[in-house]
GROMACS .gro file of N, CA and C in nm:
model
  357
    1MET      N    1   9.411  10.341  11.010
    1MET     CA    2   9.388  10.212  11.056
    1MET      C    3   9.556  10.158  11.083
    2LEU      N    4   9.628  10.170  10.994
    2LEU     CA    5   9.775  10.195  11.080
    2LEU      C    6   9.835  10.223  11.129
    3LYS      N    7   9.753  10.395  11.170
    3LYS     CA    8   9.795  10.448  11.294
    3LYS      C    9   9.743  10.386  11.382
    4SER      N   10   9.693  10.324  11.384
    4SER     CA   11   9.610  10.208  11.510
    4SER      C   12   9.685  10.080  11.519
    5LEU      N   13   9.691  10.057  11.454
    5LEU     CA   14   9.771   9.960  11.510
    5LEU      C   15   9.950   9.960  11.533
    6ILE      N   16   9.964  10.063  11.467
    6ILE     CA   17  10.130  10.151  11.530
    6ILE      C   18  10.069  10.171  11.676
    7ASP      N   19   9.984  10.226  11.681
    7ASP     CA   20   9.997  10.288  11.831
    7ASP      C   21   9.951  10.152  11.928
    8GLU      N   22   9.832  10.099  11.936
    8GLU     CA   23   9.774   9.963  11.990
    8GLU      C   24   9.872   9.871  12.014
    9GLU      N   25   9.940   9.859  11.851
    9GLU     CA   26  10.013   9.717  11.837
    9GLU      C   27   9.938   9.592  11.834
   10ARG      N   28   9.796   9.620  11.783
   10ARG     CA   29   9.698   9.497  11.819
   10ARG      C   30   9.579   9.562  11.811
   11ILE      N   31   9.531   9.481  11.695
   11ILE     CA   32   9.373   9.561  11.584
   11ILE      C   33   9.290   9.404  11.591
   12VAL      N   34   9.161   9.440  11.556
   12VAL     CA   35   9.081   9.360  11.485
   12VAL      C   36   9.011   9.418  11.421
   13THR      N   37   9.009   9.347  11.287
   13THR     CA   38   8.941   9.330  11.168
   13THR      C   39   8.945   9.253  11.045
   14THR      N   40   8.847   9.240  10.958
   14THR     CA   41   8.837   9.146  10.902
   14THR      C   42   8.976   9.106  10.822
   15VAL      N   43   8.953   8.960  10.790
   15VAL     CA   44   9.105   8.883  10.681
   15VAL      C   45   9.130   8.981  10.599
   16ALA      N   46   9.053   9.039  10.466
   16ALA     CA   47   9.080   9.118  10.371
   16ALA      C   48   9.124   9.227  10.411
   17LYS      N   49   9.083   9.304  10.504
   17LYS     CA   50   9.186   9.438  10.561
   17LYS      C   51   9.288   9.409  10.621
   18ALA      N   52   9.323   9.294  10.695
   18ALA     CA   53   9.465   9.294  10.778
   18ALA      C   54   9.543   9.210  10.671
   19LYS      N   55   9.522   9.179  10.554
   19LYS     CA   56   9.613   9.117  10.466
   19LYS      C   57   9.661   9.233  10.373
   20ALA      N   58   9.558   9.336  10.372
   20ALA     CA   59   9.600   9.431  10.255
   20ALA      C   60   9.715   9.549  10.364
   21LEU      N   61   9.673   9.546  10.485
   21LEU     CA   62   9.744   9.623  10.638
   21LEU      C   63   9.895   9.582  10.600
   22ARG      N   64   9.880   9.460  10.611
   22ARG     CA   65  10.017   9.398  10.671
   22ARG      C   66  10.147   9.433  10.575
   23SER      N   67  10.133   9.481  10.450
   23SER     CA   68  10.249   9.486  10.403
   23SER      C   69  10.270   9.626  10.412
   24TYR      N   70  10.169   9.713  10.485
   24TYR     CA   71  10.184   9.858  10.458
   24TYR      C   72  10.281   9.859  10.626
   25ALA      N   73  10.238   9.817  10.690
   25ALA     CA   74  10.244   9.770  10.864
   25ALA      C   75  10.421   9.758  10.804
   26ASP      N   76  10.463   9.653  10.748
   26ASP     CA   77  10.560   9.602  10.750
   26ASP      C   78  10.690   9.687  10.716
   27GLN      N   79  10.610   9.770  10.578
   27GLN     CA   80  10.720   9.826  10.561
   27GLN      C   81  10.709   9.981  10.660
   28MET      N   82  10.652  10.020  10.740
   28MET     CA   83  10.641  10.114  10.853
   28MET      C   84  10.780  10.112  10.947
   29VAL      N   85  10.799   9.963  10.966
   29VAL     CA   86  10.902   9.886  11.038
   29VAL      C   87  11.020   9.894  11.002
   30THR      N   88  11.052   9.902  10.879
   30THR     CA   89  11.139   9.917  10.785
   30THR      C   90  11.220  10.012  10.788
   31LEU      N   91  11.098  10.062  10.769
   31LEU     CA   92  11.202  10.293  10.753
   31LEU      C   93  11.189  10.308  10.913
   32ALA      N   94  11.152  10.224  11.050
   32ALA     CA   95  11.158  10.287  11.136
   32ALA      C   96  11.323  10.229  11.180
   33LYS      N   97  11.369  10.100  11.133
   33LYS     CA   98  11.501  10.074  11.179
   33LYS      C   99  11.617  10.162  11.124
   34ARG      N  100  11.561  10.199  10.997
   34ARG     CA  101  11.714  10.268  10.936
   34ARG      C  102  11.717  10.402  11.021
   35ASN      N  103  11.569  10.460  11.115
   35ASN     CA  104  11.585  10.602  11.180
   35ASN      C  105  11.703  10.680  11.127
   36THR      N  106  11.690  10.734  11.025
   36THR     CA  107  11.734  10.889  10.977
   36THR      C  108  11.638  10.961  10.952
   37LEU      N  109  11.678  11.100  10.926
   37LEU     CA  110  11.516  11.223  10.950
   37LEU      C  111  11.472  11.198  10.774
   38ALA      N  112  11.533  11.093  10.705
   38ALA     CA  113  11.486  11.109  10.561
   38ALA      C  114  11.372  11.004  10.603
   39THR      N  115  11.360  10.889  10.642
   39THR     CA  116  11.276  10.800  10.710
   39THR      C  117  11.124  10.830  10.785
   40ARG      N  118  11.242  10.932  10.875
   40ARG     CA  119  11.124  10.960  10.962
   40ARG      C  120  11.005  11.049  10.861
   41ARG      N  121  11.052  11.138  10.798
   41ARG     CA  122  11.008  11.233  10.709
   41ARG      C  123  10.890  11.143  10.571
   42GLN      N  124  10.998  11.039  10.527
   42GLN     CA  125  10.909  10.935  10.451
   42GLN      C  126  10.737  10.888  10.542
   43ALA      N  127  10.811  10.807  10.619
   43ALA     CA  128  10.736  10.767  10.760
   43ALA      C  129  10.567  10.856  10.767
   44ILE      N  130  10.610  11.020  10.812
   44ILE     CA  131  10.508  11.097  10.801
   44ILE      C  132  10.424  11.133  10.680
   45ALA      N  133  10.526  11.103  10.579
   45ALA     CA  134  10.457  11.116  10.460
   45ALA      C  135  10.346  11.021  10.398
   46GLU      N  136  10.405  10.906  10.446
   46GLU     CA  137  10.304  10.787  10.414
   46GLU      C  138  10.207  10.762  10.503
   47LEU      N  139  10.204  10.820  10.627
   47LEU     CA  140  10.101  10.781  10.708
   47LEU      C  141   9.994  10.934  10.714
   48MET      N  142  10.048  11.029  10.646
   48MET     CA  143   9.961  11.166  10.606
   48MET      C  144   9.930  11.220  10.773
   49ILE      N  145  10.064  11.243  10.843
   49ILE     CA  146  10.046  11.291  10.966
   49ILE      C  147  10.055  11.481  10.913
   50ARG      N  148  10.005  11.504  10.991
   50ARG     CA  149  10.005  11.645  10.993
   50ARG      C  150   9.997  11.737  11.157
   51PHE      N  151  10.122  11.769  11.184
   51PHE     CA  152  10.128  11.805  11.301
   51PHE      C  153  10.036  11.966  11.345
   52ASN      N  154   9.965  11.968  11.457
   52ASN     CA  155   9.921  12.066  11.493
   52ASN      C  156  10.034  12.133  11.603
   53PRO      N  157  10.056  12.298  11.560
   53PRO     CA  158  10.175  12.350  11.700
   53PRO      C  159  10.092  12.296  11.848
   54LEU      N  160  10.175  12.278  11.930
   54LEU     CA  161  10.155  12.234  12.096
   54LEU      C  162  10.090  12.426  12.121
   55THR      N  163  10.051  12.426  12.216
   55THR     CA  164   9.955  12.525  12.279
   55THR      C  165  10.099  12.521  12.405
   56ASP      N  166  10.134  12.674  12.508
   56ASP     CA  167  10.247  12.676  12.585
   56ASP      C  168  10.241  12.625  12.677
   57LYS      N  169  10.098  12.562  12.736
   57LYS     CA  170  10.065  12.458  12.844
   57LYS      C  171  10.124  12.328  12.796
   58GLU      N  172  10.115  12.293  12.680
   58GLU     CA  173  10.149  12.159  12.634
   58GLU      C  174  10.305  12.157  12.614
   59GLU      N  175  10.350  12.240  12.550
   59GLU     CA  176  10.508  12.277  12.560
   59GLU      C  177  10.505  12.239  12.657
   60ARG      N  178  10.523  12.303  12.788
   60ARG     CA  179  10.576  12.309  12.930
   60ARG      C  180  10.532  12.151  12.998
   61ALA      N  181  10.422  12.063  12.983
   61ALA     CA  182  10.418  11.948  13.044
   61ALA      C  183  10.487  11.880  12.945
   62ALA      N  184  10.542  11.862  12.805
   62ALA     CA  185  10.616  11.788  12.723
   62ALA      C  186  10.751  11.832  12.755
   63ARG      N  187  10.832  11.935  12.800
   63ARG     CA  188  10.934  11.927  12.857
   63ARG      C  189  10.947  11.859  12.947
   64ASN      N  190  10.816  11.882  13.054
   64ASN     CA  191  10.846  11.763  13.190
   64ASN      C  192  10.851  11.635  13.150
   65GLY      N  193  10.820  11.593  13.050
   65GLY     CA  194  10.812  11.448  13.063
   65GLY      C  195  10.647  11.371  13.030
   66ASP      N  196  10.597  11.455  13.025
   66ASP     CA  197  10.436  11.479  13.034
   66ASP      C  198  10.405  11.373  12.891
   67THR      N  199  10.373  11.275  12.817
   67THR     CA  200  10.360  11.246  12.715
   67THR      C  201  10.210  11.277  12.646
   68ALA      N  202  10.150  11.273  12.771
   68ALA     CA  203  10.011  11.302  12.722
   68ALA      C  204   9.980  11.429  12.677
   69ALA      N  205  10.031  11.506  12.667
   69ALA     CA  206  10.070  11.630  12.564
   69ALA      C  207  10.069  11.614  12.437
   70TYR      N  208  10.118  11.526  12.376
   70TYR     CA  209  10.138  11.523  12.250
   70TYR      C  210  10.018  11.448  12.195
   71ASN      N  211   9.989  11.526  12.065
   71ASN     CA  212   9.854  11.396  12.029
   71ASN      C  213   9.889  11.295  11.959
   72THR      N  214   9.769  11.210  11.913
   72THR     CA  215   9.783  11.061  11.826
   72THR      C  216   9.947  11.056  11.731
   73ASP      N  217   9.901  11.152  11.650
   73ASP     CA  218   9.989  11.171  11.546
   73ASP      C  219  10.145  11.129  11.623
   74ARG      N  220  10.147  11.221  11.700
   74ARG     CA  221  10.280  11.264  11.757
   74ARG      C  222  10.332  11.134  11.838
   75ARG      N  223  10.225  11.064  11.910
   75ARG     CA  224  10.250  10.947  12.014
   75ARG      C  225  10.292  10.816  11.889
   76VAL      N  226  10.230  10.766  11.747
   76VAL     CA  227  10.236  10.714  11.676
   76VAL      C  228  10.353  10.695  11.616
   77ILE      N  229  10.441  10.861  11.576
   77ILE     CA  230  10.616  10.854  11.542
   77ILE      C  231  10.635  10.768  11.659
   78GLN      N  232  10.684  10.835  11.818
   78GLN     CA  233  10.742  10.801  11.853
   78GLN      C  234  10.760  10.644  11.873
   79LYS      N  235  10.621  10.595  11.879
   79LYS     CA  236  10.654  10.464  11.888
   79LYS      C  237  10.731  10.382  11.784
   80LEU      N  238  10.673  10.450  11.672
   80LEU     CA  239  10.730  10.375  11.560
   80LEU      C  240  10.879  10.351  11.532
   81PHE      N  241  10.926  10.466  11.570
   81PHE     CA  242  11.112  10.501  11.570
   81PHE      C  243  11.116  10.434  11.692
   82GLY      N  244  11.070  10.478  11.827
   82GLY     CA  245  11.163  10.469  11.960
   82GLY      C  246  11.138  10.320  12.005
   83GLU      N  247  11.013  10.253  11.979
   83GLU     CA  248  10.974  10.132  12.031
   83GLU      C  249  10.988  10.009  11.918
   84LEU      N  250  10.890   9.964  11.840
   84LEU     CA  251  10.904   9.892  11.720
   84LEU      C  252  11.006   9.943  11.632
   85GLY      N  253  11.091  10.027  11.610
   85GLY     CA  254  11.208   9.996  11.480
   85GLY      C  255  11.325   9.925  11.627
   86PRO      N  256  11.411   9.992  11.689
   86PRO     CA  257  11.438   9.902  11.801
   86PRO      C  258  11.418   9.749  11.841
   87ARG      N  259  11.321   9.775  11.820
   87ARG     CA  260  11.255   9.636  11.845
   87ARG      C  261  11.268   9.504  11.771
   88PHE      N  262  11.302   9.559  11.659
   88PHE     CA  263  11.292   9.422  11.496
   88PHE      C  264  11.419   9.461  11.458
   89THR      N  265  11.524   9.504  11.518
   89THR     CA  266  11.658   9.570  11.460
   89THR      C  267  11.712   9.426  11.394
   90GLU      N  268  11.682   9.292  11.468
   90GLU     CA  269  11.776   9.188  11.418
   90GLU      C  270  11.673   9.071  11.358
   91ARG      N  271  11.557   9.131  11.345
   91ARG     CA  272  11.473   9.037  11.255
   91ARG      C  273  11.440   9.113  11.082
   92GLN      N  274  11.482   9.013  10.999
   92GLN     CA  275  11.428   9.057  10.858
   92GLN      C  276  11.353   9.081  10.751
   93GLY      N  277  11.197   9.036  10.837
   93GLY     CA  278  11.114   9.080  10.783
   93GLY      C  279  10.983   9.023  10.864
   94GLY      N  280  10.894   9.018  10.835
   94GLY     CA  281  10.746   8.931  10.861
   94GLY      C  282  10.741   8.967  11.047
   95TYR      N  283  10.703   9.086  11.011
   95TYR     CA  284  10.702   9.185  11.189
   95TYR      C  285  10.565   9.147  11.234
   96THR      N  286  10.445   9.099  11.174
   96THR     CA  287  10.324   9.098  11.183
   96THR      C  288  10.299   8.960  11.191
   97ARG      N  289  10.129   8.976  11.282
   97ARG     CA  290  10.098   8.833  11.272
   97ARG      C  291   9.945   8.829  11.250
   98LEU      N  292   9.875   8.747  11.158
   98LEU     CA  293   9.743   8.702  11.146
   98LEU      C  294   9.709   8.615  11.245
   99ILE      N  295   9.592   8.603  11.280
   99ILE     CA  296   9.546   8.552  11.430
   99ILE      C  297   9.399   8.535  11.386
  100LYS      N  298   9.332   8.430  11.270
  100LYS     CA  299   9.186   8.414  11.268
  100LYS      C  300   9.102   8.383  11.391
  101SER      N  301   8.988   8.487  11.354
  101SER     CA  302   8.956   8.490  11.501
  101SER      C  303   8.791   8.436  11.433
  102LYS      N  304   8.657   8.454  11.533
  102LYS     CA  305   8.523   8.392  11.525
  102LYS      C  306   8.462   8.512  11.403
  103ARG      N  307   8.350   8.447  11.329
  103ARG     CA  308   8.299   8.552  11.231
  103ARG      C  309   8.201   8.636  11.322
  104ARG      N  310   8.223   8.781  11.242
  104ARG     CA  311   8.110   8.887  11.254
  104ARG      C  312   7.982   8.866  11.315
  105VAL      N  313   7.889   8.909  11.357
  105VAL     CA  314   7.791   8.912  11.435
  105VAL      C  315   7.692   8.941  11.280
  106GLY      N  316   7.706   9.058  11.248
  106GLY     CA  317   7.642   9.096  11.170
  106GLY      C  318   7.681   9.074  11.009
  107ASP      N  319   7.710   9.047  10.960
  107ASP     CA  320   7.744   9.013  10.832
  107ASP      C  321   7.820   8.890  10.783
  108ASN      N  322   7.858   8.839  10.899
  108ASN     CA  323   7.912   8.673  10.891
  108ASN      C  324   8.077   8.699  10.829
  109ALA      N  325   8.159   8.821  10.841
  109ALA     CA  326   8.217   8.824  10.782
  109ALA      C  327   8.369   8.754  10.872
  110GLN      N  328   8.486   8.708  10.828
  110GLN     CA  329   8.594   8.659  10.881
  110GLN      C  330   8.669   8.767  10.943
  111THR      N  331   8.671   8.771  11.080
  111THR     CA  332   8.726   8.839  11.142
  111THR      C  333   8.904   8.775  11.188
  112CYS      N  334   9.005   8.875  11.237
  112CYS     CA  335   9.121   8.824  11.272
  112CYS      C  336   9.216   8.960  11.353
  113VAL      N  337   9.293   8.894  11.426
  113VAL     CA  338   9.347   8.983  11.473
  113VAL      C  339   9.499   8.995  11.401
  114ILE      N  340   9.499   9.125  11.427
  114ILE     CA  341   9.674   9.150  11.299
  114ILE      C  342   9.749   9.236  11.441
  115GLU      N  343   9.847   9.144  11.470
  115GLU     CA  344   9.931   9.215  11.543
  115GLU      C  345  10.090   9.216  11.503
  116TYR      N  346  10.165   9.319  11.572
  116TYR     CA  347  10.324   9.343  11.565
  116TYR      C  348  10.359   9.179  11.663
  117LEU      N  349  10.498   9.130  11.655
  117LEU     CA  350  10.497   9.026  11.668
  117LEU      C  351  10.557   9.096  11.871
  118ALA      N  352  10.600   9.016  11.926
  118ALA     CA  353  10.678   9.068  12.064
  118ALA      C  354  10.810   9.032  12.116
  119ASP      N  355  10.871   9.036  11.976
  119ASP     CA  356  10.977   8.999  11.963
  119ASP      C  357  11.077   9.054  12.018
   0.00000   0.00000   0.00000
């Protein structure tokens, strides 16, 4: 769920799951703000990312700037350290926001939107 939040920057889930996810999401941005090799490795370990090797065709496309050649895990790391980290360099915490929304139809659970701030 954390990978989806980093990739999409906004997901809809239950309030309990969002509150649990919030601390992990803030920790990942804190790691991305430091942007060192050690913090990249730590984020990869926390997100349990296992890179698959690119095929020759995907490598050529990646060298030409085509980001579609990367799988989701590569995009998540690029977005975390390339966009989210620099976006929140001046902010000292509180990178996410919870917005409560309507109840779910099937089980009447309270849902909410968790998103990164547009700082």
